Amino acid sequence: MRKIVFIIEKEFKQIFRNKIMVILIFAMPVIQLLILSYAADFEVKGINIFIDDMDSSPVSKNLISSIKNTRQFEVVGVSNYDDGLKLIEKNKADVIISIPDKFGRDITTGNTVKTAIVVDAINGSKAGVTLNYLQIILNQFVKDQLSAKYRLDQKFGIEIINRNWFNPTLNYKIFMVPGILVLLVTMISLFLSSMNIVREKELGTIEQLNVTPIKKYEFVLGKLLPFVVLGLVEFSIGILIAKLWFNIPIEGNMCTIYLFTLVYLTLVLGMGMFISTLTETQQQALFIAWFFSVIFILMSGLFTPIESMPVWAQKIADFNPIKYYVDVIRLVMLKGSTFLNVSKQFGIIVVYSIALNVFAIMNYRKTSG
């Protein structure tokens, strides 16, 4: 045990002696959490819309006013279709809506009205959201016109009453901030641990450690524990920012969150240590860690639902530890899930953690060359 304590003491001294390392560990995640949480906004605003008004009736002008009064659209012109097409080609308009002739008459008499919408679909996500916004505006506009015409108080068709559980205002930050917190904890822990042992190799200090009677598991454990402590401190700072700055609700038990985080950190650090034992230079370690972290993050469900991925990608995602951590943090923080609810994810993370750390210990050789 004393040998492990000596290694831990050495690691802490080595970390805090390096001022850049301290900034990397504590300041960068805070800055990134604050910036990314504001930047990762799924709501589309400022869509430039061109209106081809072939009717020019009071009803069509009311529709144009309805579009202007939304915060999603900016009307960049009202003229004919060809002018709108030129604006799309110059990237000055995102969508054209054509209001057909006799639009006002047909809509107030209940006749079918065909309205053409042409959208710049280079960005498929933005195009889909734009179409959805316009369909909602048009449907509501038709209802309002018919209600005014026939002086009806009752609602038409089926009235849908929405109830958004766990995120009543559909605030994207409530969904994204816990995920970004997972992302930062993962990347910092993985990069630092992956460069740890290999750094000793480059400096030549690994030879001094190899000649000591310390066992391999003691060496890896001594290397790993300081980063576990730092990871938990970093996670705590992130939780405080999420709660105090972004007002993210924490519905679940904090002990469950910290227990899962503790095991997850040993997993990520074990992976980093394993990479560090495989490589000979810090550049090699950094590139391998970067390669896996990009794949894991994009296939974690952090930004896009895993269910929307191809079946083969979903199968690969089942081996992705970040997927389980993102899932658990969101479930416990936002839904208030109990440990029993996330026990399956916990079991998988424990198995991965043990396996990766065993691999790291087995692969570390106390001989040079």
Short mmCIF file of C-alpha atoms in Angstrom, two decimals:
data_model
loop_
_atom_site.label_atom_id
_atom_site.label_comp_id
_atom_site.label_asym_id
_atom_site.label_seq_id
_atom_site.Cartn_x
_atom_site.Cartn_y
_atom_site.Cartn_z
CA MET A 1 0.00 0.00 0.00
CA ARG A 2 2.87 2.38 0.81
CA LYS A 3 4.23 1.91 -2.69
CA ILE A 4 0.91 2.96 -4.20
CA VAL A 5 0.81 6.02 -1.91
CA PHE A 6 4.31 7.00 -3.08
CA ILE A 7 3.26 6.73 -6.72
CA ILE A 8 0.11 8.78 -6.03
CA GLU A 9 2.15 11.45 -4.23
CA LYS A 10 4.59 11.56 -7.14
CA GLU A 11 1.77 11.90 -9.68
CA PHE A 12 0.10 14.78 -7.81
CA LYS A 13 3.42 16.62 -7.52
CA GLN A 14 4.12 16.04 -11.20
CA ILE A 15 0.66 17.28 -12.23
CA PHE A 16 0.60 20.44 -10.09
CA ARG A 17 4.19 21.29 -10.97
CA ASN A 18 3.09 21.72 -14.56
CA LYS A 19 1.02 24.94 -14.75
CA ILE A 20 -0.25 24.17 -18.24
CA MET A 21 -1.51 20.82 -17.03
CA VAL A 22 -3.45 22.49 -14.19
CA ILE A 23 -5.09 24.90 -16.65
CA LEU A 24 -5.87 21.99 -18.95
CA ILE A 25 -7.53 20.02 -16.17
CA PHE A 26 -9.58 22.73 -14.47
CA ALA A 27 -10.01 25.85 -16.63
CA MET A 28 -10.56 24.33 -20.05
CA PRO A 29 -13.54 22.10 -19.12
CA VAL A 30 -15.28 25.02 -17.38
CA ILE A 31 -14.81 27.31 -20.39
CA GLN A 32 -15.88 24.59 -22.80
CA LEU A 33 -18.97 23.72 -20.76
CA LEU A 34 -20.06 27.36 -20.72
CA ILE A 35 -19.42 27.93 -24.45
CA LEU A 36 -20.66 24.60 -25.85
CA SER A 37 -23.87 24.67 -23.81
CA TYR A 38 -24.86 27.93 -25.51
CA ALA A 39 -23.50 27.00 -28.94
CA ALA A 40 -25.14 23.55 -29.21
CA ASP A 41 -28.61 24.93 -29.93
CA PHE A 42 -30.99 22.75 -31.93
CA GLU A 43 -33.56 25.52 -32.40
CA VAL A 44 -33.32 27.05 -35.88
CA LYS A 45 -33.76 30.83 -35.97
CA GLY A 46 -33.26 33.55 -38.53
CA ILE A 47 -34.44 31.48 -41.52
CA ASN A 48 -34.49 33.75 -44.57
CA ILE A 49 -37.80 33.28 -46.35
CA PHE A 50 -38.88 34.67 -49.70
CA ILE A 51 -42.63 34.91 -50.41
CA ASP A 52 -44.07 34.53 -53.88
CA ASP A 53 -47.49 36.15 -53.39
CA MET A 54 -49.61 35.51 -56.51
CA ASP A 55 -52.84 36.37 -54.73
CA SER A 56 -52.12 39.77 -53.14
CA SER A 57 -55.38 39.58 -51.21
CA PRO A 58 -55.95 40.68 -47.60
CA VAL A 59 -55.88 37.01 -46.59
CA SER A 60 -52.47 36.40 -48.22
CA LYS A 61 -51.13 39.57 -46.57
CA ASN A 62 -52.37 38.25 -43.22
CA LEU A 63 -50.41 35.06 -43.85
CA ILE A 64 -47.28 37.07 -44.62
CA SER A 65 -47.78 39.00 -41.38
CA SER A 66 -48.15 35.73 -39.47
CA ILE A 67 -44.81 34.53 -40.85
CA LYS A 68 -43.14 37.88 -40.11
CA ASN A 69 -44.32 37.77 -36.49
CA THR A 70 -42.44 34.55 -35.73
CA ARG A 71 -38.89 34.59 -34.39
CA GLN A 72 -37.86 31.76 -36.69
CA PHE A 73 -38.31 33.59 -40.01
CA GLU A 74 -36.88 36.73 -41.59
CA VAL A 75 -38.80 37.82 -44.72
CA VAL A 76 -36.16 38.85 -47.27
CA GLY A 77 -38.54 39.69 -50.11
CA VAL A 78 -42.07 39.49 -51.48
CA SER A 79 -42.15 39.22 -55.24
CA ASN A 80 -42.27 36.51 -57.92
CA TYR A 81 -40.80 33.01 -57.83
CA ASP A 82 -37.85 33.71 -60.15
CA ASP A 83 -36.56 36.47 -57.89
CA GLY A 84 -36.75 34.13 -54.94
CA LEU A 85 -34.83 31.44 -56.81
CA LYS A 86 -32.03 33.91 -57.56
CA LEU A 87 -31.78 34.72 -53.85
CA ILE A 88 -31.51 31.02 -52.98
CA GLU A 89 -28.73 30.62 -55.56
CA LYS A 90 -26.89 33.58 -53.99
CA ASN A 91 -27.40 31.99 -50.53
CA LYS A 92 -29.48 34.98 -49.41
CA ALA A 93 -32.72 33.01 -48.98
CA ASP A 94 -33.31 29.61 -47.40
CA VAL A 95 -36.87 28.92 -48.48
CA ILE A 96 -39.55 30.14 -50.91
CA ILE A 97 -43.25 29.83 -50.17
CA SER A 98 -45.60 30.36 -53.10
CA ILE A 99 -49.07 31.63 -52.24
CA PRO A 100 -51.27 30.64 -55.19
CA ASP A 101 -53.82 32.81 -57.00
CA LYS A 102 -57.28 32.85 -55.35
CA PHE A 103 -55.66 31.73 -52.09
CA GLY A 104 -57.87 34.03 -50.00
CA ARG A 105 -61.09 32.97 -51.68
CA ASP A 106 -60.41 29.25 -51.56
CA ILE A 107 -59.24 29.19 -47.98
CA THR A 108 -62.31 31.02 -46.65
CA THR A 109 -64.68 28.80 -48.64
CA GLY A 110 -63.07 25.62 -47.39
CA ASN A 111 -61.65 24.55 -50.73
CA THR A 112 -58.37 22.67 -50.98
CA VAL A 113 -55.42 25.03 -51.32
CA LYS A 114 -52.07 23.85 -52.70
CA THR A 115 -49.11 25.88 -51.49
CA ALA A 116 -45.62 25.20 -52.83
CA ILE A 117 -42.61 25.38 -50.54
CA VAL A 118 -39.10 25.22 -52.00
CA VAL A 119 -36.31 24.89 -49.48
CA ASP A 120 -32.53 24.94 -49.77
CA ALA A 121 -31.77 21.41 -48.53
CA ILE A 122 -27.96 21.46 -48.47
CA ASN A 123 -28.36 21.34 -44.69
CA GLY A 124 -30.92 18.54 -44.42
CA SER A 125 -31.63 19.08 -40.73
CA LYS A 126 -32.30 22.78 -41.16
CA ALA A 127 -34.50 22.09 -44.20
CA GLY A 128 -36.59 19.57 -42.27
CA VAL A 129 -37.06 21.92 -39.34
CA THR A 130 -37.96 24.78 -41.72
CA LEU A 131 -40.67 22.70 -43.38
CA ASN A 132 -42.02 21.68 -40.00
CA TYR A 133 -42.19 25.31 -38.83
CA LEU A 134 -44.04 26.39 -42.00
CA GLN A 135 -46.53 23.53 -41.78
CA ILE A 136 -47.40 24.51 -38.21
CA ILE A 137 -47.84 28.17 -39.22
CA LEU A 138 -50.03 27.27 -42.23
CA ASN A 139 -52.22 24.85 -40.27
CA GLN A 140 -52.78 27.40 -37.54
CA PHE A 141 -53.48 30.12 -40.09
CA VAL A 142 -56.14 28.02 -41.85
CA LYS A 143 -57.84 27.27 -38.53
CA ASP A 144 -57.85 30.95 -37.60
CA GLN A 145 -59.30 31.99 -40.96
CA LEU A 146 -62.11 29.42 -40.85
CA SER A 147 -62.91 30.31 -37.24
CA ALA A 148 -63.15 34.01 -38.14
CA LYS A 149 -65.25 33.33 -41.26
CA TYR A 150 -67.83 31.12 -39.61
CA ARG A 151 -67.55 32.72 -36.14
CA LEU A 152 -66.89 29.39 -34.53
CA ASP A 153 -65.58 29.19 -30.99
CA GLN A 154 -65.05 25.48 -30.97
CA LYS A 155 -61.83 23.84 -32.13
CA PHE A 156 -61.71 22.03 -35.48
CA GLY A 157 -60.81 18.38 -35.79
CA ILE A 158 -58.81 16.70 -33.06
CA GLU A 159 -57.47 18.90 -30.30
CA ILE A 160 -54.12 17.65 -29.07
CA ILE A 161 -53.06 18.62 -25.55
CA ASN A 162 -49.28 18.37 -25.21
CA ARG A 163 -47.58 17.66 -21.93
CA ASN A 164 -43.77 17.69 -22.01
CA TRP A 165 -42.55 15.63 -19.11
CA PHE A 166 -39.14 16.26 -17.54
CA ASN A 167 -38.57 19.29 -19.80
CA PRO A 168 -41.83 21.29 -19.86
CA THR A 169 -40.43 24.24 -21.84
CA LEU A 170 -38.45 22.04 -24.28
CA ASN A 171 -35.31 23.86 -23.21
CA TYR A 172 -32.46 22.32 -25.20
CA LYS A 173 -29.95 23.16 -22.44
CA ILE A 174 -31.69 20.75 -20.07
CA PHE A 175 -30.99 18.00 -22.61
CA MET A 176 -27.53 19.07 -23.74
CA VAL A 177 -25.69 20.30 -20.62
CA PRO A 178 -25.54 16.86 -18.90
CA GLY A 179 -24.33 15.35 -22.17
CA ILE A 180 -21.64 18.00 -22.65
CA LEU A 181 -20.52 17.42 -19.07
CA VAL A 182 -20.04 13.72 -19.90
CA LEU A 183 -18.13 14.68 -23.04
CA LEU A 184 -15.67 16.92 -21.18
CA VAL A 185 -15.04 14.46 -18.34
CA THR A 186 -14.42 11.71 -20.88
CA MET A 187 -12.04 13.65 -23.12
CA ILE A 188 -9.93 15.20 -20.38
CA SER A 189 -9.60 11.89 -18.49
CA LEU A 190 -8.83 9.87 -21.62
CA PHE A 191 -6.25 12.28 -23.03
CA LEU A 192 -4.41 12.80 -19.75
CA SER A 193 -4.22 9.12 -18.86
CA SER A 194 -3.28 8.02 -22.39
CA MET A 195 -0.23 10.31 -22.31
CA ASN A 196 0.80 9.40 -18.76
CA ILE A 197 2.96 6.27 -18.98
CA VAL A 198 4.22 7.10 -22.44
CA ARG A 199 5.42 10.46 -21.12
CA GLU A 200 7.54 8.58 -18.57
CA LYS A 201 8.96 6.57 -21.48
CA GLU A 202 9.90 9.73 -23.39
CA LEU A 203 11.48 11.37 -20.34
CA GLY A 204 13.33 8.18 -19.44
CA THR A 205 11.94 8.15 -15.89
CA ILE A 206 10.14 4.88 -16.60
CA GLU A 207 13.50 3.11 -16.27
CA GLN A 208 13.87 4.35 -12.70
CA LEU A 209 10.41 3.07 -11.84
CA ASN A 210 11.02 -0.27 -13.53
CA VAL A 211 13.99 -1.07 -11.30
CA THR A 212 11.95 -0.55 -8.12
CA PRO A 213 10.23 -3.56 -6.50
CA ILE A 214 6.80 -2.10 -7.22
CA LYS A 215 4.37 -4.55 -8.82
CA LYS A 216 2.63 -3.85 -12.10
CA TYR A 217 -0.86 -3.50 -10.60
CA GLU A 218 0.52 -1.16 -7.92
CA PHE A 219 2.14 0.98 -10.58
CA VAL A 220 -1.03 1.24 -12.73
CA LEU A 221 -3.22 1.79 -9.67
CA GLY A 222 -0.93 4.53 -8.40
CA LYS A 223 -1.04 6.19 -11.80
CA LEU A 224 -4.81 5.87 -12.06
CA LEU A 225 -6.04 7.06 -8.65
CA PRO A 226 -4.86 10.71 -8.86
CA PHE A 227 -6.77 11.12 -12.11
CA VAL A 228 -9.86 9.55 -10.53
CA VAL A 229 -9.71 12.21 -7.81
CA LEU A 230 -9.15 14.99 -10.35
CA GLY A 231 -11.93 13.63 -12.55
CA LEU A 232 -14.38 13.67 -9.65
CA VAL A 233 -13.36 17.23 -8.74
CA GLU A 234 -13.80 18.28 -12.35
CA PHE A 235 -17.19 16.55 -12.52
CA SER A 236 -18.28 18.31 -9.30
CA ILE A 237 -17.35 21.70 -10.75
CA GLY A 238 -19.37 20.84 -13.87
CA ILE A 239 -22.39 19.79 -11.79
CA LEU A 240 -22.23 23.08 -9.86
CA ILE A 241 -22.12 25.08 -13.11
CA ALA A 242 -25.00 23.02 -14.53
CA LYS A 243 -27.12 23.64 -11.44
CA LEU A 244 -26.21 27.21 -10.52
CA TRP A 245 -25.58 28.74 -13.97
CA PHE A 246 -27.89 26.78 -16.28
CA ASN A 247 -30.45 25.81 -13.62
CA ILE A 248 -30.46 22.18 -14.76
CA PRO A 249 -32.74 20.11 -12.51
CA ILE A 250 -31.20 17.26 -10.54
CA GLU A 251 -34.12 14.97 -9.81
CA GLY A 252 -32.20 11.81 -8.94
CA ASN A 253 -29.93 10.74 -6.13
CA MET A 254 -26.47 12.33 -6.25
CA CYS A 255 -24.94 9.20 -4.71
CA THR A 256 -26.09 7.21 -7.75
CA ILE A 257 -24.61 9.82 -10.09
CA TYR A 258 -21.27 9.86 -8.26
CA LEU A 259 -21.08 6.07 -7.94
CA PHE A 260 -21.62 5.68 -11.67
CA THR A 261 -19.15 8.49 -12.40
CA LEU A 262 -16.53 6.84 -10.20
CA VAL A 263 -16.78 3.53 -12.05
CA TYR A 264 -16.93 5.29 -15.41
CA LEU A 265 -13.76 7.25 -14.64
CA THR A 266 -11.88 4.04 -13.83
CA LEU A 267 -13.07 2.71 -17.19
CA VAL A 268 -11.92 5.74 -19.20
CA LEU A 269 -8.64 6.00 -17.30
CA GLY A 270 -8.05 2.25 -17.76
CA MET A 271 -8.56 2.73 -21.49
CA GLY A 272 -6.11 5.64 -21.46
CA MET A 273 -3.55 3.60 -19.50
CA PHE A 274 -3.94 0.73 -21.93
CA ILE A 275 -3.30 3.07 -24.87
CA SER A 276 -0.33 4.50 -23.01
CA THR A 277 1.22 1.05 -22.59
CA LEU A 278 0.80 0.34 -26.31
CA THR A 279 2.45 3.49 -27.64
CA GLU A 280 5.99 4.85 -27.63
CA THR A 281 5.36 8.59 -28.04
CA GLN A 282 2.80 11.06 -26.74
CA GLN A 283 1.78 11.89 -30.31
CA GLN A 284 0.87 8.26 -30.98
CA ALA A 285 -1.11 8.07 -27.74
CA LEU A 286 -2.92 11.34 -28.48
CA PHE A 287 -3.94 10.27 -31.98
CA ILE A 288 -5.23 6.87 -30.84
CA ALA A 289 -7.18 8.47 -27.98
CA TRP A 290 -8.57 11.08 -30.38
CA PHE A 291 -9.56 8.37 -32.91
CA PHE A 292 -11.59 6.40 -30.37
CA SER A 293 -13.05 9.43 -28.59
CA VAL A 294 -14.48 10.87 -31.85
CA ILE A 295 -16.13 7.54 -32.74
CA PHE A 296 -17.46 7.01 -29.23
CA ILE A 297 -18.83 10.55 -28.91
CA LEU A 298 -20.60 10.59 -32.29
CA MET A 299 -22.12 7.15 -31.59
CA SER A 300 -23.13 7.88 -27.99
CA GLY A 301 -26.52 9.45 -28.62
CA LEU A 302 -25.20 12.77 -27.37
CA PHE A 303 -26.09 14.70 -30.53
CA THR A 304 -28.22 12.28 -32.59
CA PRO A 305 -30.52 9.47 -31.43
CA ILE A 306 -28.93 6.03 -31.65
CA GLU A 307 -32.28 4.65 -32.86
CA SER A 308 -31.94 6.71 -36.06
CA MET A 309 -28.59 5.08 -36.92
CA PRO A 310 -28.30 2.04 -39.24
CA VAL A 311 -28.69 -1.33 -37.54
CA TRP A 312 -24.98 -2.14 -37.86
CA ALA A 313 -24.10 1.19 -36.22
CA GLN A 314 -26.53 0.47 -33.38
CA LYS A 315 -24.77 -2.88 -32.81
CA ILE A 316 -21.41 -1.10 -32.60
CA ALA A 317 -22.90 1.50 -30.25
CA ASP A 318 -23.76 -1.31 -27.82
CA PHE A 319 -20.01 -1.56 -27.13
CA ASN A 320 -19.66 2.17 -26.58
CA PRO A 321 -19.21 3.02 -22.87
CA ILE A 322 -20.02 6.71 -23.40
CA LYS A 323 -23.49 5.70 -24.60
CA TYR A 324 -24.26 4.18 -21.19
CA TYR A 325 -22.83 7.11 -19.24
CA VAL A 326 -24.77 9.71 -21.27
CA ASP A 327 -27.90 7.61 -20.84
CA VAL A 328 -27.50 7.23 -17.09
CA ILE A 329 -26.60 10.86 -16.37
CA ARG A 330 -29.68 12.07 -18.27
CA LEU A 331 -31.95 9.45 -16.69
CA VAL A 332 -30.84 10.11 -13.12
CA MET A 333 -30.46 13.89 -13.37
CA LEU A 334 -33.55 14.69 -15.40
CA LYS A 335 -35.96 11.81 -14.75
CA GLY A 336 -34.93 10.91 -11.22
CA SER A 337 -34.23 7.26 -12.10
CA THR A 338 -33.06 5.08 -9.23
CA PHE A 339 -30.01 2.82 -9.09
CA LEU A 340 -32.27 -0.14 -9.84
CA ASN A 341 -33.40 1.55 -13.07
CA VAL A 342 -29.80 1.95 -14.28
CA SER A 343 -28.36 -1.25 -12.81
CA LYS A 344 -27.97 -2.84 -16.26
CA GLN A 345 -25.83 0.07 -17.50
CA PHE A 346 -23.90 -0.02 -14.23
CA GLY A 347 -23.12 -3.72 -14.64
CA ILE A 348 -21.88 -3.20 -18.21
CA ILE A 349 -19.63 -0.31 -17.17
CA VAL A 350 -18.18 -2.34 -14.27
CA VAL A 351 -17.31 -5.22 -16.63
CA TYR A 352 -15.70 -2.85 -19.15
CA SER A 353 -13.78 -1.09 -16.40
CA ILE A 354 -12.34 -4.30 -14.96
CA ALA A 355 -11.44 -5.64 -18.42
CA LEU A 356 -9.64 -2.48 -19.58
CA ASN A 357 -7.67 -2.07 -16.37
CA VAL A 358 -6.64 -5.74 -16.43
CA PHE A 359 -5.49 -5.26 -20.03
CA ALA A 360 -3.50 -2.18 -18.99
CA ILE A 361 -1.81 -4.05 -16.13
CA MET A 362 -1.05 -7.10 -18.27
CA ASN A 363 0.33 -5.00 -21.12
CA TYR A 364 2.61 -2.87 -18.94
CA ARG A 365 6.07 -4.41 -19.06
CA LYS A 366 8.76 -3.60 -16.49
CA THR A 367 11.46 -4.06 -19.07
CA SER A 368 12.75 -1.60 -21.63
CA GLY A 369 13.11 -2.21 -25.34
#
